[in-house]
Amino acid sequence: MKKTLLSLSLIAVALVGKAQNCSDLFISEYVEGSGNNKAVEIYNPTPNAINTNNNYRLIRYNNGTSAAAGEANGQAMVNLGAHTIQSGEAWVIVIDKRDGSQPCPGQECAVSAALQAKADTFLCPDYNVSYAMYFNGNDALSLQKYNGSTWNYVDIFARMGESAMTSGYGWSDAFPYDGSAGVIWTEDQTLFRKQSVKEGVKTNPNTFNVTVEWDSLPRDDYSKLGVHTCDCIQVGVKELNKSTVKLSAYPNPATTNDVMTIMASEAIKSIEVYNVVGARVITKEGNNFDKNVGFQTGDLSKGMYIVKVKCTDNKEASVKISIQ
């Protein structure tokens, strides 16, 4: 009987753990670039829009600050405000340094125009009010959510209470991962979460091996910023049979003011656009002669979509698009 109860308990724990996947926001990209080029991307892996509603905050644990010390320091944190993040949307937060008259290097120098163009919101204009977005490669970060009485971790980047400055200025890819061995990843790098990651880190890790959940891009590379791919988003479109039809979409990603053109290797009969929960949101007929069909993106919210294309010879194919 005890064995049965134990087995049931383990199954229950496993189901609870599985249910937590794809259930809340997490940090999907981290930019620690030249000058003040600092950004954090927050991703919504759930099937529904999330309004942050002043219930989420970002905290910086600078130079090895412990959780207790960091969370007692109001200057170390910033509230994310009230914003609606659509299902499958990557929301980009950039440090609020936009005054181009300030020289670099320097604490007040402006964020690059390329990074400013990627921002959905700017935070922390005044270091003396909040330095949460002034992080360097040896600082940990946490994303927290308020449940009505306490703040809970929904994601942790790096390790709170560890100064990753033993050799260099960040966490590295070789044990003990504190910068004393291997190549440093968290300084002068852009990091993005692996597609297989479905939830944030909710407890402070014993060690932070950055390579487990993150991939790296060079300093000041923003090519992936604003769009994130995650295995959480299971579009409710039946798997299409392999087709010889070749598809492309332009521009992709697009904004909500664009005309997106779907281009096929064969004449198009119709296109259908589906959102991440499988609802059809756009239908457009082709003329059975042209291989290109365009549609306005103005009716689409930010996020990921699947475009299903039917050709005149009954062949079908699909292409994934992103609206920023």
Coordinates of N, CA, C and O in Angstrom, one line a residue, residues 84-208:
T84 N 0.0 44.5 -22.2 CA -0.5 43.3 -22.7 C 0.5 42.6 -23.6 O 0.8 43.2 -24.6
I85 N 0.9 41.4 -23.2 CA 1.8 40.6 -24.1 C 1.0 39.5 -24.7 O 0.4 38.6 -24.0
Q86 N 0.8 39.5 -26.0 CA 0.0 38.5 -26.6 C 0.7 37.1 -26.6 O 1.9 37.0 -26.4
S87 N -0.1 36.1 -26.8 CA 0.4 34.7 -26.9 C 1.4 34.6 -28.0 O 1.2 35.1 -29.1
G88 N 2.6 34.0 -27.6 CA 3.6 33.9 -28.6 C 4.4 35.2 -28.9 O 5.3 35.2 -29.8
E89 N 4.1 36.2 -28.1 CA 4.8 37.5 -28.4 C 6.1 37.6 -27.5 O 6.1 37.2 -26.4
A90 N 7.1 38.2 -28.1 CA 8.3 38.5 -27.4 C 8.3 40.1 -27.2 O 8.3 40.8 -28.1
W91 N 8.4 40.5 -25.9 CA 8.2 41.9 -25.5 C 9.6 42.4 -25.1 O 10.2 41.8 -24.2
V92 N 10.1 43.4 -25.7 CA 11.5 43.9 -25.5 C 11.5 45.1 -24.6 O 10.9 46.1 -24.9
I93 N 12.3 45.0 -23.6 CA 12.6 46.1 -22.6 C 14.0 46.6 -22.8 O 14.9 45.8 -22.8
V94 N 14.2 47.9 -23.1 CA 15.5 48.5 -23.3 C 15.7 49.6 -22.3 O 14.8 50.3 -21.9
I95 N 17.0 49.7 -21.8 CA 17.3 50.7 -20.8 C 17.0 52.1 -21.5 O 17.2 52.3 -22.7
D96 N 16.4 53.0 -20.7 CA 15.9 54.3 -21.2 C 17.1 55.3 -21.3 O 17.2 56.2 -20.4
K97 N 18.0 55.1 -22.2 CA 19.0 56.1 -22.5 C 19.0 56.4 -24.0 O 19.5 55.7 -24.8
R98 N 18.3 57.6 -24.3 CA 18.0 57.9 -25.7 C 18.6 59.3 -26.0 O 18.3 59.8 -27.1
D99 N 19.3 60.0 -25.1 CA 19.8 61.3 -25.3 C 21.1 61.2 -26.0 O 22.2 60.9 -25.4
G100 N 21.1 61.4 -27.3 CA 22.3 61.3 -28.2 C 23.4 62.3 -27.9 O 24.5 62.2 -28.4
S101 N 23.1 63.3 -27.1 CA 24.2 64.3 -26.8 C 25.2 63.8 -25.7 O 26.2 64.5 -25.6
Q102 N 24.9 62.7 -25.1 CA 25.8 62.2 -24.0 C 26.9 61.4 -24.7 O 26.6 60.5 -25.4
P103 N 28.2 61.6 -24.3 CA 29.3 60.9 -25.0 C 29.4 59.5 -24.4 O 29.0 59.2 -23.3
C104 N 29.9 58.6 -25.3 CA 30.2 57.2 -24.9 C 31.8 57.1 -24.9 O 32.4 57.6 -25.8
P105 N 32.4 56.3 -24.0 CA 31.7 55.6 -23.0 C 31.3 56.6 -21.9 O 31.8 57.7 -21.7
G106 N 30.3 56.1 -21.1 CA 29.8 57.0 -20.0 C 28.4 56.4 -19.5 O 27.7 55.8 -20.3
Q107 N 28.1 56.7 -18.3 CA 26.9 56.1 -17.7 C 25.6 56.6 -18.4 O 24.6 55.9 -18.4
E108 N 25.7 57.8 -19.0 CA 24.5 58.4 -19.6 C 24.5 58.3 -21.1 O 23.6 58.8 -21.8
C109 N 25.4 57.6 -21.7 CA 25.5 57.6 -23.2 C 24.3 56.8 -23.8 O 23.7 56.0 -23.1
A110 N 23.9 57.2 -25.0 CA 22.7 56.7 -25.6 C 22.8 55.3 -26.1 O 23.8 54.8 -26.5
V111 N 21.7 54.6 -26.0 CA 21.5 53.3 -26.6 C 21.6 53.4 -28.1 O 21.1 54.4 -28.7
S112 N 22.1 52.5 -28.8 CA 22.3 52.5 -30.2 C 20.9 52.6 -30.9 O 19.9 52.1 -30.4
A113 N 20.8 53.3 -32.1 CA 19.6 53.4 -32.8 C 19.0 52.1 -33.2 O 17.8 51.9 -33.1
A114 N 19.9 51.1 -33.5 CA 19.4 49.8 -33.8 C 18.7 49.1 -32.7 O 17.7 48.4 -32.9
L115 N 19.2 49.3 -31.5 CA 18.5 48.7 -30.3 C 17.3 49.4 -29.9 O 16.3 48.8 -29.6
Q116 N 17.3 50.8 -30.0 CA 16.1 51.5 -29.7 C 15.0 51.1 -30.6 O 13.8 51.1 -30.2
A117 N 15.3 50.8 -31.9 CA 14.2 50.4 -32.8 C 13.6 49.1 -32.5 O 12.4 48.8 -32.9
K118 N 14.2 48.3 -31.7 CA 13.7 47.0 -31.2 C 12.8 47.1 -30.0 O 12.1 46.1 -29.6
A119 N 12.8 48.2 -29.3 CA 12.2 48.3 -28.0 C 10.7 48.4 -28.1 O 10.1 49.1 -28.9
D120 N 10.0 47.7 -27.2 CA 8.6 47.9 -26.9 C 8.3 48.8 -25.8 O 7.3 49.5 -25.7
T121 N 9.3 48.9 -24.9 CA 9.2 49.8 -23.8 C 10.6 50.2 -23.3 O 11.5 49.4 -23.5
F122 N 10.8 51.3 -22.7 CA 12.1 51.8 -22.1 C 11.9 51.9 -20.6 O 10.9 52.5 -20.1
L123 N 12.8 51.5 -19.8 CA 12.8 51.5 -18.4 C 14.1 52.0 -17.8 O 15.1 51.9 -18.4
C124 N 14.0 52.5 -16.6 CA 15.1 52.9 -15.7 C 15.9 54.1 -16.3 O 17.2 54.0 -16.5
P125 N 15.3 55.3 -16.5 CA 16.1 56.4 -17.1 C 17.1 57.0 -16.0 O 18.1 57.6 -16.4
D126 N 16.8 56.8 -14.7 CA 17.6 57.4 -13.7 C 18.2 56.3 -12.8 O 17.4 55.6 -12.1
Y127 N 19.5 56.1 -12.8 CA 20.2 55.1 -12.0 C 19.9 55.2 -10.6 O 19.8 54.2 -9.9
N128 N 19.7 56.5 -10.1 CA 19.5 56.7 -8.6 C 18.1 56.2 -8.2 O 17.8 56.1 -7.0
V129 N 17.2 56.1 -9.1 CA 15.8 55.6 -8.8 C 15.8 54.1 -9.0 O 15.3 53.3 -8.1
S130 N 16.3 53.6 -10.1 CA 16.4 52.1 -10.3 C 17.5 51.8 -11.2 O 17.6 52.4 -12.3
Y131 N 18.4 50.9 -10.8 CA 19.5 50.4 -11.6 C 19.3 49.0 -12.1 O 20.2 48.3 -12.5
A132 N 18.0 48.6 -12.2 CA 17.7 47.2 -12.6 C 18.2 46.9 -14.0 O 18.6 45.8 -14.3
M133 N 18.2 47.9 -14.9 CA 18.5 47.7 -16.3 C 20.0 48.0 -16.6 O 20.4 48.0 -17.7
Y134 N 20.8 48.3 -15.6 CA 22.2 48.7 -15.7 C 23.1 47.5 -15.5 O 24.2 47.7 -15.0
F135 N 22.6 46.3 -15.8 CA 23.4 45.1 -15.5 C 24.6 45.0 -16.3 O 24.7 45.4 -17.5
N136 N 25.6 44.3 -15.7 CA 26.8 43.8 -16.4 C 26.9 42.3 -16.4 O 26.0 41.6 -15.9
G137 N 27.9 41.8 -17.0 CA 28.0 40.3 -17.2 C 28.1 39.5 -15.9 O 27.8 38.3 -15.9
N138 N 28.4 40.2 -14.8 CA 28.5 39.4 -13.5 C 27.3 39.7 -12.6 O 27.4 39.4 -11.4
D139 N 26.2 40.2 -13.1 CA 25.0 40.4 -12.4 C 23.9 39.4 -12.7 O 23.7 39.0 -13.9
A140 N 23.2 38.9 -11.7 CA 22.1 38.0 -11.9 C 20.8 38.9 -12.0 O 20.8 40.0 -11.6
L141 N 19.8 38.3 -12.6 CA 18.5 39.0 -12.7 C 17.4 38.0 -12.3 O 17.5 36.8 -12.4
S142 N 16.3 38.5 -11.8 CA 15.1 37.7 -11.6 C 13.9 38.4 -12.1 O 13.8 39.6 -12.1
L143 N 12.9 37.6 -12.6 CA 11.6 38.1 -13.0 C 10.6 37.6 -12.0 O 10.6 36.3 -11.8
Q144 N 9.9 38.5 -11.3 CA 9.0 38.0 -10.3 C 7.6 38.4 -10.6 O 7.3 39.4 -11.3
K145 N 6.6 37.7 -10.0 CA 5.2 38.0 -10.1 C 4.5 38.0 -8.7 O 4.8 37.3 -7.9
Y146 N 3.7 39.0 -8.6 CA 3.0 39.2 -7.3 C 1.7 38.4 -7.3 O 0.9 38.5 -8.3
N147 N 1.4 37.6 -6.3 CA 0.2 36.7 -6.3 C -0.8 37.3 -5.3 O -1.8 36.6 -5.0
G148 N -0.7 38.5 -4.9 CA -1.7 39.1 -4.0 C -1.2 39.3 -2.6 O -1.7 40.1 -1.9
S149 N -0.2 38.5 -2.3 CA 0.4 38.7 -0.9 C 1.9 38.6 -0.9 O 2.6 39.2 -0.1
T150 N 2.5 37.9 -1.9 CA 4.0 37.7 -1.9 C 4.4 37.8 -3.4 O 3.7 37.6 -4.3
W151 N 5.7 38.1 -3.5 CA 6.4 38.0 -4.8 C 7.0 36.7 -5.0 O 7.7 36.2 -4.2
N152 N 6.7 36.0 -6.2 CA 7.3 34.7 -6.5 C 8.1 34.8 -7.7 O 7.8 35.5 -8.7
Y153 N 9.2 33.9 -7.8 CA 10.0 33.9 -9.0 C 9.3 33.2 -10.1 O 8.7 32.1 -9.9
V154 N 9.3 33.8 -11.3 CA 8.9 33.1 -12.5 C 10.1 32.8 -13.4 O 10.0 32.0 -14.3
D155 N 11.2 33.5 -13.2 CA 12.4 33.2 -13.9 C 13.6 33.8 -13.2 O 13.5 34.9 -12.6
I156 N 14.8 33.1 -13.3 CA 16.0 33.6 -12.7 C 17.1 33.4 -13.8 O 17.2 32.4 -14.4
F157 N 17.8 34.5 -14.0 CA 18.9 34.5 -15.0 C 20.2 34.5 -14.2 O 20.5 35.4 -13.4
A158 N 21.1 33.5 -14.4 CA 22.4 33.4 -13.7 C 22.1 32.9 -12.2 O 21.1 32.2 -12.0
R159 N 23.0 33.3 -11.3 CA 22.9 32.8 -9.9 C 23.0 33.9 -8.9 O 24.0 34.6 -8.9
M160 N 22.0 34.1 -8.1 CA 22.0 35.1 -7.1 C 23.0 34.7 -6.0 O 23.1 33.5 -5.6
G161 N 23.7 35.7 -5.5 CA 24.6 35.4 -4.4 C 26.0 34.9 -4.8 O 26.8 34.6 -4.0
E162 N 26.3 34.9 -6.1 CA 27.6 34.5 -6.6 C 28.2 35.6 -7.4 O 27.6 36.0 -8.4
S163 N 29.4 36.0 -7.1 CA 30.1 37.0 -7.9 C 30.9 36.3 -9.0 O 31.9 35.6 -8.7
A164 N 30.4 36.4 -10.2 CA 31.1 35.7 -11.3 C 32.2 36.6 -11.8 O 32.3 37.1 -12.9
M165 N 33.2 36.9 -10.9 CA 34.3 37.7 -11.3 C 35.7 37.1 -10.9 O 36.7 37.8 -10.8
T166 N 35.6 35.8 -10.7 CA 36.9 35.1 -10.3 C 37.9 35.3 -11.4 O 39.1 35.6 -11.1
S167 N 37.6 35.2 -12.6 CA 38.5 35.4 -13.7 C 37.7 36.0 -14.9 O 37.0 35.2 -15.6
G168 N 37.6 37.3 -15.0 CA 36.8 37.9 -16.0 C 35.6 38.5 -15.3 O 35.6 38.8 -14.1
Y169 N 34.5 38.7 -16.1 CA 33.4 39.5 -15.6 C 32.1 38.8 -16.0 O 31.1 39.5 -16.5
G170 N 31.9 37.5 -15.8 CA 30.7 36.9 -16.1 C 30.7 35.4 -15.9 O 31.8 34.8 -15.6
W171 N 29.6 34.7 -16.2 CA 29.5 33.3 -16.1 C 30.1 32.6 -17.4 O 29.9 33.2 -18.5
S172 N 30.6 31.5 -17.2 CA 31.3 30.8 -18.3 C 30.7 29.4 -18.6 O 29.8 29.0 -18.0
D173 N 31.3 28.8 -19.6 CA 30.8 27.5 -20.1 C 31.6 26.3 -19.6 O 31.4 25.2 -20.2
A174 N 32.4 26.4 -18.6 CA 33.1 25.3 -18.1 C 33.1 25.4 -16.5 O 33.1 26.4 -15.9
F175 N 33.0 24.2 -15.9 CA 32.9 24.1 -14.4 C 34.1 24.9 -13.8 O 35.2 24.8 -14.2
P176 N 33.8 25.6 -12.7 CA 32.6 25.8 -12.0 C 31.6 26.9 -12.5 O 30.7 27.3 -11.8
Y177 N 31.8 27.3 -13.8 CA 30.9 28.2 -14.5 C 30.9 29.6 -14.0 O 30.1 30.4 -14.3
D178 N 31.8 30.0 -13.1 CA 31.9 31.3 -12.5 C 32.9 32.3 -13.1 O 33.2 33.3 -12.6
G179 N 33.4 31.9 -14.3 CA 34.3 32.7 -15.0 C 35.8 32.3 -14.7 O 36.7 32.8 -15.4
S180 N 36.0 31.4 -13.8 CA 37.4 30.9 -13.5 C 37.9 29.9 -14.5 O 39.1 29.6 -14.6
A181 N 37.0 29.4 -15.4 CA 37.4 28.4 -16.4 C 36.5 28.6 -17.6 O 35.3 29.0 -17.4
G182 N 37.0 28.2 -18.8 CA 36.1 28.3 -20.0 C 36.0 29.7 -20.5 O 36.7 30.6 -20.2
V183 N 35.0 29.8 -21.4 CA 34.7 31.1 -22.1 C 33.6 31.8 -21.4 O 32.5 31.2 -21.2
I184 N 33.7 33.1 -21.2 CA 32.7 33.9 -20.5 C 31.6 34.2 -21.5 O 31.8 34.6 -22.6
W185 N 30.3 33.9 -21.1 CA 29.2 34.1 -22.0 C 28.3 35.3 -21.7 O 27.6 35.8 -22.6
T186 N 28.3 35.8 -20.5 CA 27.3 36.8 -20.1 C 27.8 38.2 -20.2 O 27.1 39.1 -19.9
E187 N 29.0 38.4 -20.6 CA 29.6 39.7 -20.8 C 29.8 39.9 -22.3 O 30.3 39.1 -23.0
D188 N 29.4 41.1 -22.8 CA 29.5 41.5 -24.2 C 28.9 40.4 -25.1 O 29.6 40.1 -26.1
Q189 N 27.8 40.0 -24.8 CA 27.1 38.9 -25.6 C 25.6 39.2 -25.6 O 25.0 39.9 -24.8
T190 N 25.0 38.7 -26.7 CA 23.5 38.6 -26.7 C 23.2 37.1 -26.6 O 23.7 36.2 -27.3
L191 N 22.3 36.8 -25.6 CA 22.0 35.4 -25.3 C 20.5 35.2 -25.6 O 19.7 36.1 -25.3
F192 N 20.1 34.1 -26.2 CA 18.7 33.8 -26.4 C 18.3 32.4 -26.0 O 19.1 31.5 -26.1
R193 N 17.1 32.2 -25.4 CA 16.7 31.0 -24.8 C 16.5 29.9 -25.9 O 16.0 30.2 -27.0
K194 N 16.9 28.7 -25.6 CA 16.7 27.6 -26.5 C 15.3 27.4 -26.8 O 14.4 27.6 -25.9
Q195 N 14.9 26.9 -28.0 CA 13.5 26.7 -28.3 C 12.9 25.6 -27.4 O 11.7 25.7 -27.2
S196 N 13.6 24.7 -26.9 CA 13.1 23.6 -26.0 C 12.7 24.1 -24.6 O 11.9 23.4 -23.9
V197 N 13.1 25.3 -24.2 CA 12.8 25.8 -22.9 C 11.3 26.3 -22.8 O 10.9 27.1 -23.6
K198 N 10.6 25.8 -21.9 CA 9.1 26.0 -21.8 C 8.7 26.8 -20.6 O 7.6 27.1 -20.4
E199 N 9.7 27.0 -19.6 CA 9.3 27.8 -18.4 C 10.6 28.4 -17.8 O 11.7 28.0 -18.2
G200 N 10.4 29.3 -16.9 CA 11.5 30.0 -16.3 C 12.1 29.1 -15.2 O 11.5 28.1 -14.7
V201 N 13.3 29.6 -14.7 CA 14.0 28.9 -13.5 C 13.4 29.6 -12.3 O 13.5 30.8 -12.1
K202 N 12.8 28.8 -11.4 CA 12.0 29.3 -10.3 C 12.7 29.2 -8.9 O 12.2 29.6 -7.9
T203 N 13.9 28.5 -8.9 CA 14.7 28.5 -7.7 C 16.1 28.8 -8.0 O 16.6 28.4 -9.1
N204 N 16.8 29.4 -7.1 CA 18.2 29.8 -7.4 C 19.1 28.6 -7.6 O 19.2 27.7 -6.7
P205 N 19.7 28.4 -8.7 CA 20.5 27.2 -9.0 C 21.8 27.1 -8.2 O 22.3 28.2 -7.8
N206 N 22.2 25.9 -7.9 CA 23.5 25.7 -7.2 C 24.7 26.2 -8.1 O 25.7 26.7 -7.5
T207 N 24.6 25.9 -9.4 CA 25.6 26.5 -10.3 C 24.8 27.0 -11.5 O 23.7 26.5 -11.8
F208 N 25.3 27.9 -12.3 CA 24.7 28.4 -13.5 C 25.5 28.0 -14.7 O 26.5 28.7 -15.0

